[in-house]
GROMACS .gro file of C-alpha atoms in nm:
model
  413
    1MET     CA    1  -1.335  -1.258   6.052
    2LYS     CA    2  -1.004  -1.339   6.048
    3ASN     CA    3  -0.998  -1.526   5.795
    4LYS     CA    4  -1.252  -1.285   5.580
    5ILE     CA    5  -1.009  -1.077   5.599
    6ILE     CA    6  -0.704  -1.304   5.441
    7THR     CA    7  -0.941  -1.377   5.195
    8LEU     CA    8  -1.038  -1.075   5.116
    9ILE     CA    9  -0.687  -0.917   5.058
   10CYS     CA   10  -0.593  -1.234   4.834
   11LEU     CA   11  -0.908  -1.182   4.606
   12ILE     CA   12  -0.774  -0.812   4.589
   13ILE     CA   13  -0.403  -0.880   4.524
   14ALA     CA   14  -0.526  -1.188   4.260
   15LEU     CA   15  -0.743  -0.859   4.132
   16LEU     CA   16  -0.416  -0.665   4.078
   17ILE     CA   17  -0.202  -0.927   3.937
   18TRP     CA   18  -0.479  -1.001   3.682
   19LEU     CA   19  -0.511  -0.620   3.575
   20PHE     CA   20  -0.158  -0.524   3.545
   21LYS     CA   21   0.026  -0.854   3.457
   22PRO     CA   22  -0.016  -0.713   3.099
   23VAL     CA   23   0.077  -0.396   3.175
   24TYR     CA   24   0.433  -0.539   3.285
   25ASP     CA   25   0.456  -0.734   3.048
   26TRP     CA   26   0.429  -0.472   2.816
   27ALA     CA   27   0.703  -0.314   2.966
   28ALA     CA   28   0.925  -0.625   2.992
   29TYR     CA   29   0.902  -0.666   2.605
   30ARG     CA   30   1.012  -0.312   2.532
   31GLY     CA   31   1.278  -0.386   2.734
   32LYS     CA   32   1.223  -0.221   3.050
   33ALA     CA   33   1.214  -0.468   3.240
   34PRO     CA   34   1.300  -0.810   3.307
   35ILE     CA   35   1.052  -1.045   3.150
   36LEU     CA   36   0.989  -1.265   3.408
   37PHE     CA   37   0.997  -1.705   3.350
   38ALA     CA   38   1.086  -1.620   2.992
   39SER     CA   39   1.202  -1.971   2.785
   40HIS     CA   40   1.523  -1.888   2.549
   41TYR     CA   41   1.641  -2.033   2.257
   42ALA     CA   42   1.990  -1.949   2.023
   43LEU     CA   43   2.024  -1.907   1.654
   44PRO     CA   44   2.166  -2.257   1.588
   45ASN     CA   45   2.543  -2.228   1.433
   46SER     CA   46   2.535  -2.450   1.189
   47PRO     CA   47   2.460  -2.325   0.819
   48HIS     CA   48   2.078  -2.177   0.786
   49PRO     CA   49   1.828  -2.357   0.587
   50GLU     CA   50   1.673  -2.129   0.265
   51THR     CA   51   1.449  -2.203  -0.013
   52SER     CA   52   1.444  -2.062  -0.374
   53HIS     CA   53   1.174  -2.014  -0.571
   54ALA     CA   54   1.134  -1.881  -0.943
   55HIS     CA   55   0.805  -1.865  -1.091
   56SER     CA   56   0.845  -1.793  -1.429
   57GLU     CA   57   1.033  -1.914  -1.709
   58THR     CA   58   1.294  -1.635  -1.712
   59GLU     CA   59   1.683  -1.668  -1.595
   60LEU     CA   60   1.767  -1.585  -1.273
   61ASP     CA   61   2.076  -1.580  -1.103
   62GLU     CA   62   1.915  -1.711  -0.732
   63ALA     CA   63   2.186  -1.742  -0.551
   64LYS     CA   64   2.255  -1.365  -0.560
   65LEU     CA   65   1.876  -1.316  -0.453
   66ILE     CA   66   1.960  -1.551  -0.196
   67ASN     CA   67   2.275  -1.388  -0.077
   68ILE     CA   68   2.037  -1.091  -0.046
   69LEU     CA   69   1.843  -1.255   0.194
   70LYS     CA   70   2.142  -1.388   0.364
   71THR     CA   71   2.302  -1.017   0.444
   72TYR     CA   72   1.970  -0.846   0.587
   73ARG     CA   73   1.860  -1.161   0.781
   74GLU     CA   74   2.199  -1.099   0.959
   75ARG     CA   75   2.185  -0.710   0.922
   76SER     CA   76   1.823  -0.753   1.151
   77HIS     CA   77   1.937  -1.038   1.340
   78ALA     CA   78   1.629  -1.232   1.254
   79PRO     CA   79   1.570  -1.598   1.283
   80GLY     CA   80   1.431  -1.633   0.937
   81LEU     CA   81   1.358  -1.368   0.663
   82SER     CA   82   1.086  -1.432   0.341
   83ALA     CA   83   1.101  -1.147   0.063
   84ALA     CA   84   0.876  -1.199  -0.262
   85ILE     CA   85   0.865  -1.027  -0.579
   86ALA     CA   86   0.638  -0.976  -0.828
   87TYR     CA   87   0.684  -0.894  -1.183
   88GLN     CA   88   0.395  -0.760  -1.478
   89GLY     CA   89   0.140  -0.829  -1.205
   90LYS     CA   90   0.280  -1.260  -1.212
   91PRO     CA   91   0.453  -1.354  -0.982
   92LEU     CA   92   0.857  -1.410  -1.018
   93TRP     CA   93   1.055  -1.511  -0.744
   94SER     CA   94   1.054  -1.591  -0.401
   95GLY     CA   95   1.295  -1.691  -0.155
   96THR     CA   96   1.405  -1.751   0.229
   97VAL     CA   97   1.661  -1.778   0.466
   98GLY     CA   98   1.649  -1.890   0.863
   99TYR     CA   99   1.384  -2.087   1.067
  100ALA     CA  100   1.016  -2.010   1.130
  101SER     CA  101   1.053  -2.133   1.486
  102LEU     CA  102   1.366  -2.189   1.680
  103LYS     CA  103   1.203  -2.384   1.976
  104ASP     CA  104   1.082  -2.675   1.690
  105ASN     CA  105   1.400  -2.583   1.502
  106ILE     CA  106   1.170  -2.514   1.233
  107PRO     CA  107   1.269  -2.418   0.837
  108LEU     CA  108   1.132  -2.090   0.717
  109THR     CA  109   0.951  -2.158   0.384
  110THR     CA  110   0.709  -1.917   0.146
  111GLU     CA  111   0.370  -1.988   0.312
  112HIS     CA  112   0.471  -1.884   0.621
  113GLN     CA  113   0.243  -1.624   0.797
  114PHE     CA  114   0.374  -1.332   0.928
  115ARG     CA  115   0.192  -1.029   1.111
  116ILE     CA  116   0.247  -0.691   0.851
  117GLY     CA  117   0.192  -0.425   1.119
  118SER     CA  118   0.163  -0.106   0.955
  119THR     CA  119   0.124  -0.285   0.581
  120SER     CA  120  -0.185  -0.338   0.705
  121LYS     CA  121  -0.292   0.033   0.636
  122ALA     CA  122  -0.223  -0.027   0.189
  123MET     CA  123  -0.438  -0.326   0.286
  124THR     CA  124  -0.697  -0.148   0.431
  125ALA     CA  125  -0.669   0.167   0.165
  126THR     CA  126  -0.699  -0.089  -0.106
  127LEU     CA  127  -1.039  -0.171   0.001
  128LEU     CA  128  -1.081   0.278   0.004
  129ALA     CA  129  -0.962   0.216  -0.364
  130GLN     CA  130  -1.200  -0.061  -0.492
  131LEU     CA  131  -1.540   0.158  -0.294
  132ILE     CA  132  -1.438   0.470  -0.448
  133ASP     CA  133  -1.354   0.281  -0.826
  134LYS     CA  134  -1.664   0.068  -0.824
  135HIS     CA  135  -1.957   0.231  -0.540
  136ASN     CA  136  -1.806   0.636  -0.611
  137PHE     CA  137  -1.702   0.613  -0.224
  138ASN     CA  138  -1.624   1.034  -0.135
  139LEU     CA  139  -1.355   1.116   0.048
  140ASP     CA  140  -1.456   1.461   0.152
  141THR     CA  141  -1.835   1.336   0.273
  142PRO     CA  142  -1.813   1.425   0.665
  143ILE     CA  143  -1.787   1.030   0.831
  144GLN     CA  144  -2.099   1.040   0.985
  145ASP     CA  145  -2.313   1.052   0.681
  146TYR     CA  146  -2.151   0.684   0.631
  147LEU     CA  147  -2.127   0.593   0.983
  148GLY     CA  148  -2.519   0.730   1.094
  149PHE     CA  149  -2.341   0.893   1.417
  150ASN     CA  150  -2.051   1.069   1.533
  151PRO     CA  151  -1.843   0.821   1.778
  152ASN     CA  152  -1.788   1.164   2.004
  153PRO     CA  153  -2.020   1.439   1.965
  154LEU     CA  154  -1.757   1.665   2.044
  155TRP     CA  155  -1.535   1.601   1.772
  156PRO     CA  156  -1.581   1.857   1.453
  157ALA     CA  157  -1.663   1.625   1.110
  158MET     CA  158  -1.394   1.526   0.986
  159THR     CA  159  -1.345   1.298   0.637
  160PRO     CA  160  -1.243   0.996   0.479
  161ARG     CA  161  -0.948   1.138   0.270
  162GLN     CA  162  -0.808   1.298   0.650
  163LEU     CA  163  -0.868   0.952   0.826
  164ALA     CA  164  -0.641   0.782   0.503
  165SER     CA  165  -0.401   1.053   0.543
  166HIS     CA  166  -0.327   1.100   0.885
  167SER     CA  167  -0.435   1.408   0.958
  168SER     CA  168  -0.777   1.393   1.114
  169GLY     CA  169  -0.630   1.448   1.460
  170ILE     CA  170  -0.715   1.162   1.640
  171PRO     CA  171  -0.413   1.027   1.827
  172HIS     CA  172  -0.176   0.706   1.833
  173TYR     CA  173  -0.128   0.470   2.095
  174LYS     CA  174   0.105   0.667   2.337
  175ARG     CA  175  -0.118   1.016   2.321
  176ASN     CA  176  -0.476   0.860   2.390
  177THR     CA  177  -0.655   1.019   2.651
  178ASP     CA  178  -0.954   0.714   2.637
  179LEU     CA  179  -0.777   0.581   2.948
  180MET     CA  180  -0.960   0.219   2.884
  181GLY     CA  181  -0.787   0.227   2.511
  182LEU     CA  182  -0.487   0.275   2.666
  183TYR     CA  183  -0.523   0.002   2.858
  184TYR     CA  184  -0.638  -0.226   2.544
  185ALA     CA  185  -0.371  -0.065   2.373
  186MET     CA  186  -0.094  -0.201   2.647
  187ALA     CA  187  -0.276  -0.556   2.800
  188LEU     CA  188  -0.326  -0.706   2.390
  189THR     CA  189  -0.597  -0.931   2.574
  190SER     CA  190  -0.904  -0.756   2.516
  191ASN     CA  191  -1.105  -0.880   2.147
  192PHE     CA  192  -1.296  -0.726   1.921
  193GLU     CA  193  -1.513  -0.830   1.667
  194THR     CA  194  -1.537  -0.596   1.490
  195PRO     CA  195  -1.447  -0.225   1.398
  196LEU     CA  196  -1.751  -0.066   1.568
  197GLU     CA  197  -1.644  -0.220   1.880
  198ALA     CA  198  -1.311  -0.115   1.860
  199LEU     CA  199  -1.399   0.215   1.816
  200LYS     CA  200  -1.423   0.182   2.233
  201GLY     CA  201  -1.099   0.198   2.218
  202PHE     CA  202  -1.023   0.495   2.197
  203ASP     CA  203  -1.342   0.764   2.108
  204GLY     CA  204  -1.311   0.917   2.468
  205SER     CA  205  -0.992   1.089   2.346
  206GLU     CA  206  -0.952   1.443   2.274
  207LEU     CA  207  -0.851   1.508   1.924
  208LEU     CA  208  -0.484   1.667   1.878
  209TYR     CA  209  -0.542   1.932   1.689
  210SER     CA  210  -0.879   2.015   1.409
  211PRO     CA  211  -0.945   1.785   1.165
  212GLY     CA  212  -0.719   1.836   0.830
  213GLU     CA  213  -0.453   2.152   1.048
  214GLN     CA  214  -0.165   1.842   1.111
  215PHE     CA  215  -0.061   1.557   1.017
  216TYR     CA  216   0.026   1.272   1.285
  217TYR     CA  217   0.068   0.907   1.226
  218SER     CA  218  -0.212   0.727   1.383
  219SER     CA  219  -0.367   0.346   1.318
  220TYR     CA  220  -0.680   0.455   1.556
  221GLY     CA  221  -0.738   0.700   1.243
  222THR     CA  222  -0.759   0.356   1.020
  223VAL     CA  223  -0.894   0.185   1.247
  224LEU     CA  224  -1.230   0.433   1.236
  225LEU     CA  225  -1.179   0.451   0.877
  226SER     CA  226  -1.209   0.076   0.790
  227ALA     CA  227  -1.547   0.095   1.030
  228VAL     CA  228  -1.696   0.369   0.769
  229LEU     CA  229  -1.587   0.160   0.481
  230ALA     CA  230  -1.752  -0.093   0.621
  231ALA     CA  231  -2.081   0.074   0.618
  232ALA     CA  232  -2.029   0.255   0.282
  233SER     CA  233  -1.987  -0.115   0.129
  234GLY     CA  234  -2.280  -0.249   0.363
  235GLN     CA  235  -2.096  -0.578   0.454
  236ASP     CA  236  -1.846  -0.681   0.803
  237PHE     CA  237  -1.480  -0.551   0.692
  238ILE     CA  238  -1.360  -0.853   0.701
  239ASP     CA  239  -1.631  -1.018   0.450
  240ALA     CA  240  -1.539  -0.722   0.292
  241MET     CA  241  -1.195  -0.756   0.254
  242ARG     CA  242  -1.271  -1.122   0.182
  243GLU     CA  243  -1.462  -1.093  -0.138
  244ARG     CA  244  -1.317  -0.773  -0.272
  245ILE     CA  245  -0.881  -0.741  -0.174
  246TRP     CA  246  -0.796  -1.115  -0.141
  247GLN     CA  247  -0.980  -1.304  -0.325
  248PRO     CA  248  -0.988  -1.113  -0.668
  249LEU     CA  249  -0.601  -1.123  -0.612
  250ASP     CA  250  -0.562  -1.405  -0.511
  251MET     CA  251  -0.396  -1.393  -0.132
  252THR     CA  252  -0.463  -1.686  -0.036
  253LYS     CA  253  -0.226  -1.716   0.326
  254THR     CA  254  -0.382  -1.361   0.423
  255GLY     CA  255  -0.678  -1.283   0.696
  256LEU     CA  256  -0.681  -1.272   1.064
  257GLU     CA  257  -0.409  -1.467   1.313
  258ALA     CA  258  -0.708  -1.634   1.438
  259ASP     CA  259  -0.693  -1.830   1.116
  260ALA     CA  260  -0.318  -1.847   1.068
  261GLU     CA  261  -0.252  -2.215   0.902
  262HIS     CA  262   0.107  -2.147   0.885
  263LEU     CA  263   0.202  -1.867   1.110
  264VAL     CA  264   0.579  -1.803   1.222
  265ASP     CA  265   0.703  -1.755   1.608
  266PHE     CA  266   0.827  -1.429   1.654
  267TYR     CA  267   1.043  -1.303   1.872
  268PHE     CA  268   1.183  -1.078   2.120
  269ASN     CA  269   1.566  -1.003   2.120
  270ASN     CA  270   1.540  -0.651   2.271
  271LYS     CA  271   1.631  -0.554   1.878
  272GLY     CA  272   1.906  -0.707   1.853
  273GLN     CA  273   2.150  -0.616   2.163
  274GLN     CA  274   2.036  -0.990   2.292
  275THR     CA  275   2.167  -1.296   2.113
  276SER     CA  276   1.917  -1.524   2.252
  277TYR     CA  277   1.568  -1.533   2.144
  278ILE     CA  278   1.250  -1.490   2.387
  279PRO     CA  279   0.862  -1.581   2.262
  280TRP     CA  280   0.686  -1.288   2.222
  281ARG     CA  281   0.406  -1.326   2.460
  282ASN     CA  282   0.011  -1.404   2.351
  283VAL     CA  283  -0.097  -1.070   2.228
  284ASP     CA  284  -0.500  -0.976   2.044
  285LEU     CA  285  -0.382  -0.713   1.813
  286SER     CA  286  -0.786  -0.685   1.725
  287HIS     CA  287  -0.809  -0.319   1.827
  288ARG     CA  288  -0.568  -0.197   1.573
  289LEU     CA  289  -0.718  -0.467   1.280
  290ALA     CA  290  -0.714  -0.276   0.941
  291GLY     CA  291  -0.421   0.021   1.055
  292GLY     CA  292  -0.183  -0.261   1.235
  293GLY     CA  293  -0.379  -0.652   1.248
  294PHE     CA  294  -0.337  -0.817   0.937
  295ILE     CA  295  -0.090  -1.142   0.861
  296SER     CA  296   0.024  -1.249   0.527
  297THR     CA  297   0.279  -1.350   0.330
  298PRO     CA  298   0.593  -1.163   0.103
  299SER     CA  299   0.433  -1.354  -0.199
  300ASP     CA  300   0.018  -1.196  -0.113
  301LEU     CA  301   0.182  -0.913  -0.001
  302ALA     CA  302   0.342  -0.862  -0.372
  303LYS     CA  303   0.003  -0.976  -0.478
  304LEU     CA  304  -0.140  -0.688  -0.356
  305GLY     CA  305   0.116  -0.454  -0.476
  306SER     CA  306   0.065  -0.546  -0.822
  307GLY     CA  307  -0.304  -0.499  -0.770
  308TYR     CA  308  -0.257  -0.126  -0.871
  309LEU     CA  309  -0.089  -0.188  -1.152
  310ASP     CA  310  -0.343  -0.373  -1.267
  311ARG     CA  311  -0.628  -0.140  -1.439
  312HIS     CA  312  -0.863  -0.470  -1.442
  313PHE     CA  313  -0.867  -0.455  -1.049
  314LEU     CA  314  -0.776  -0.085  -1.013
  315SER     CA  315  -0.857   0.251  -1.272
  316GLN     CA  316  -0.577   0.463  -1.357
  317ALA     CA  317  -0.738   0.747  -1.240
  318THR     CA  318  -0.827   0.572  -0.876
  319VAL     CA  319  -0.436   0.474  -0.860
  320GLU     CA  320  -0.344   0.813  -0.895
  321THR     CA  321  -0.568   0.969  -0.614
  322MET     CA  322  -0.468   0.647  -0.380
  323TRP     CA  323  -0.104   0.756  -0.476
  324THR     CA  324  -0.124   1.199  -0.410
  325PRO     CA  325   0.102   1.309  -0.153
  326GLN     CA  326  -0.186   1.467   0.062
  327GLN     CA  327  -0.227   1.850   0.151
  328LEU     CA  328  -0.341   1.986   0.499
  329ASN     CA  329  -0.566   2.253   0.504
  330ASN     CA  330  -0.300   2.554   0.486
  331GLY     CA  331  -0.236   2.434   0.101
  332GLU     CA  332   0.137   2.241   0.207
  333ILE     CA  333   0.168   1.874   0.114
  334ASN     CA  334   0.208   1.675   0.426
  335PRO     CA  335   0.540   1.612   0.584
  336GLN     CA  336   0.574   1.252   0.547
  337ASN     CA  337   0.447   1.263   0.172
  338TYR     CA  338   0.168   1.027   0.254
  339ALA     CA  339  -0.115   0.970   0.056
  340LEU     CA  340  -0.377   0.710   0.120
  341GLY     CA  341  -0.258   0.462   0.294
  342TRP     CA  342   0.059   0.443   0.070
  343ARG     CA  343   0.391   0.707   0.135
  344GLU     CA  344   0.514   0.813  -0.217
  345ALA     CA  345   0.942   0.829  -0.209
  346LYS     CA  346   1.027   1.018  -0.490
  347ASN     CA  347   1.367   0.901  -0.647
  348LEU     CA  348   1.431   0.600  -0.413
  349LEU     CA  349   1.541   0.373  -0.660
  350LEU     CA  350   1.851   0.417  -0.746
  351ASP     CA  351   1.814   0.764  -0.752
  352LYS     CA  352   1.553   0.797  -1.029
  353TYR     CA  353   1.234   0.569  -0.978
  354THR     CA  354   0.936   0.660  -0.776
  355VAL     CA  355   0.882   0.386  -0.511
  356TYR     CA  356   0.535   0.364  -0.346
  357HIS     CA  357   0.581   0.215   0.027
  358HIS     CA  358   0.433   0.083   0.338
  359GLY     CA  359   0.628  -0.048   0.646
  360GLY     CA  360   0.471  -0.217   0.937
  361VAL     CA  361   0.586  -0.355   1.277
  362SER     CA  362   0.431  -0.562   1.515
  363ARG     CA  363   0.533  -0.791   1.835
  364GLY     CA  364   0.776  -0.952   1.695
  365SER     CA  365   0.737  -0.904   1.348
  366GLN     CA  366   0.821  -0.635   1.053
  367SER     CA  367   0.678  -0.608   0.733
  368MET     CA  368   0.782  -0.371   0.363
  369LEU     CA  369   0.645  -0.365   0.043
  370ILE     CA  370   0.743  -0.172  -0.243
  371VAL     CA  371   0.559  -0.090  -0.607
  372ILE     CA  372   0.764   0.084  -0.851
  373PRO     CA  373   0.539   0.123  -1.146
  374GLU     CA  374   0.787   0.248  -1.429
  375LEU     CA  375   0.968  -0.114  -1.350
  376SER     CA  376   0.660  -0.320  -1.312
  377LEU     CA  377   0.769  -0.470  -1.011
  378SER     CA  378   0.594  -0.529  -0.681
  379ILE     CA  379   0.822  -0.625  -0.362
  380ALA     CA  380   0.751  -0.790   0.015
  381ALA     CA  381   0.973  -0.886   0.260
  382ASN     CA  382   0.897  -0.987   0.606
  383ILE     CA  383   1.100  -1.100   0.948
  384ASN     CA  384   1.020  -1.258   1.302
  385VAL     CA  385   1.193  -1.033   1.519
  386ASN     CA  386   1.223  -0.608   1.552
  387THR     CA  387   1.477  -0.401   1.481
  388GLU     CA  388   1.615  -0.079   1.664
  389VAL     CA  389   1.672   0.064   1.295
  390PHE     CA  390   1.401  -0.010   1.057
  391TRP     CA  391   1.565   0.002   0.744
  392ASP     CA  392   1.834  -0.210   0.846
  393PHE     CA  393   1.576  -0.507   0.697
  394GLY     CA  394   1.363  -0.304   0.517
  395GLU     CA  395   1.624  -0.178   0.274
  396VAL     CA  396   1.638  -0.553   0.202
  397VAL     CA  397   1.307  -0.481  -0.090
  398THR     CA  398   1.514  -0.201  -0.303
  399ALA     CA  399   1.825  -0.430  -0.287
  400LEU     CA  400   1.617  -0.691  -0.424
  401ALA     CA  401   1.452  -0.445  -0.686
  402GLU     CA  402   1.849  -0.365  -0.780
  403GLU     CA  403   1.934  -0.698  -0.781
  404ILE     CA  404   1.642  -0.721  -1.046
  405ILE     CA  405   1.733  -0.428  -1.253
  406LEU     CA  406   2.157  -0.564  -1.290
  407GLN     CA  407   2.012  -0.896  -1.406
  408GLY     CA  408   1.829  -0.713  -1.711
  409ILE     CA  409   1.511  -0.904  -1.602
  410THR     CA  410   1.326  -0.572  -1.617
  411PRO     CA  411   1.422  -0.321  -1.805
  412ALA     CA  412   1.575   0.038  -1.658
  413LEU     CA  413   1.406   0.298  -1.755
   0.00000   0.00000   0.00000
């Protein structure tokens, strides 16, 4: 009997460790607890590797572009930084500084893929744009008309427009009152094959407010939107993304992390507060795929942005719809000038050019994509670490844009 009790106690302890270790790891990789049994790597002191690729006959001062990357890599305390510029719908330049892997001393190349975090929302929004453009998708039809059911019978009717503009009332990760979903988001160990499966992570949550009443940024809202888009297209969500977005735009390095061929190593350095780099724990981001789980490269992201300048890919009317900041029920524009999967920033560049953009923060990775229609520019960048202040990294894209203007590549208006 005594041995059975001891065995039972050991099994219970093992189960508790199995359940709560991911939660401990979640806290540790937020700097709230020590990271146990981790390897530490230092950034080499020698000159860091760099690559520079001009993709057109346009004469560029590539050294100045690389120097911008060096400045922002240092400012971000990142092992590596990769960036790409597209002009008039074609690749103009791409470059890298630093490392894809500190463990194996692998230099970063433009082929390396990154987690793009919430820049995934702009990608998902592009599928929405395609369905509006080609299939008369209605932004204001209640989502249950597409899904055939209401994800939560207690939720009021909401629309794709509200999901895409973060005014549906669906919570983000921290305010999710679906306890199992809260665990999924902390543990990051569960795999969800489809958006419909991922709904189980938040469809038991209460809404924060009635749809359309307020703005509240929510990746889960984008996940629900992806389920609606899949239903409307009659396709699996990933198949729809691949056939309608990635293949037409030649985004060959974009997709699911499980399919990556040249994935960088992702690092934790407590947002620049420690000099050593710890590899990020293994995570599964399928519960947030459409809102923050895709991988890509800066070159592919620049192609995505260029798609919005291509009238064969999207009509002008649809682009204007996607880039128009959305109103709340009271008629006021939401406080972040958030459109449909994109943000609008007037006079962001040189105090005169309007920029459409979306950043992203993921586990050990950050992303930034901007499109400047007046200049026919699309610029993207990625790093393989997290910063305390996002713009310590994010401003690299506007710095590159300003340099391109100074070099006379695109005429300043």
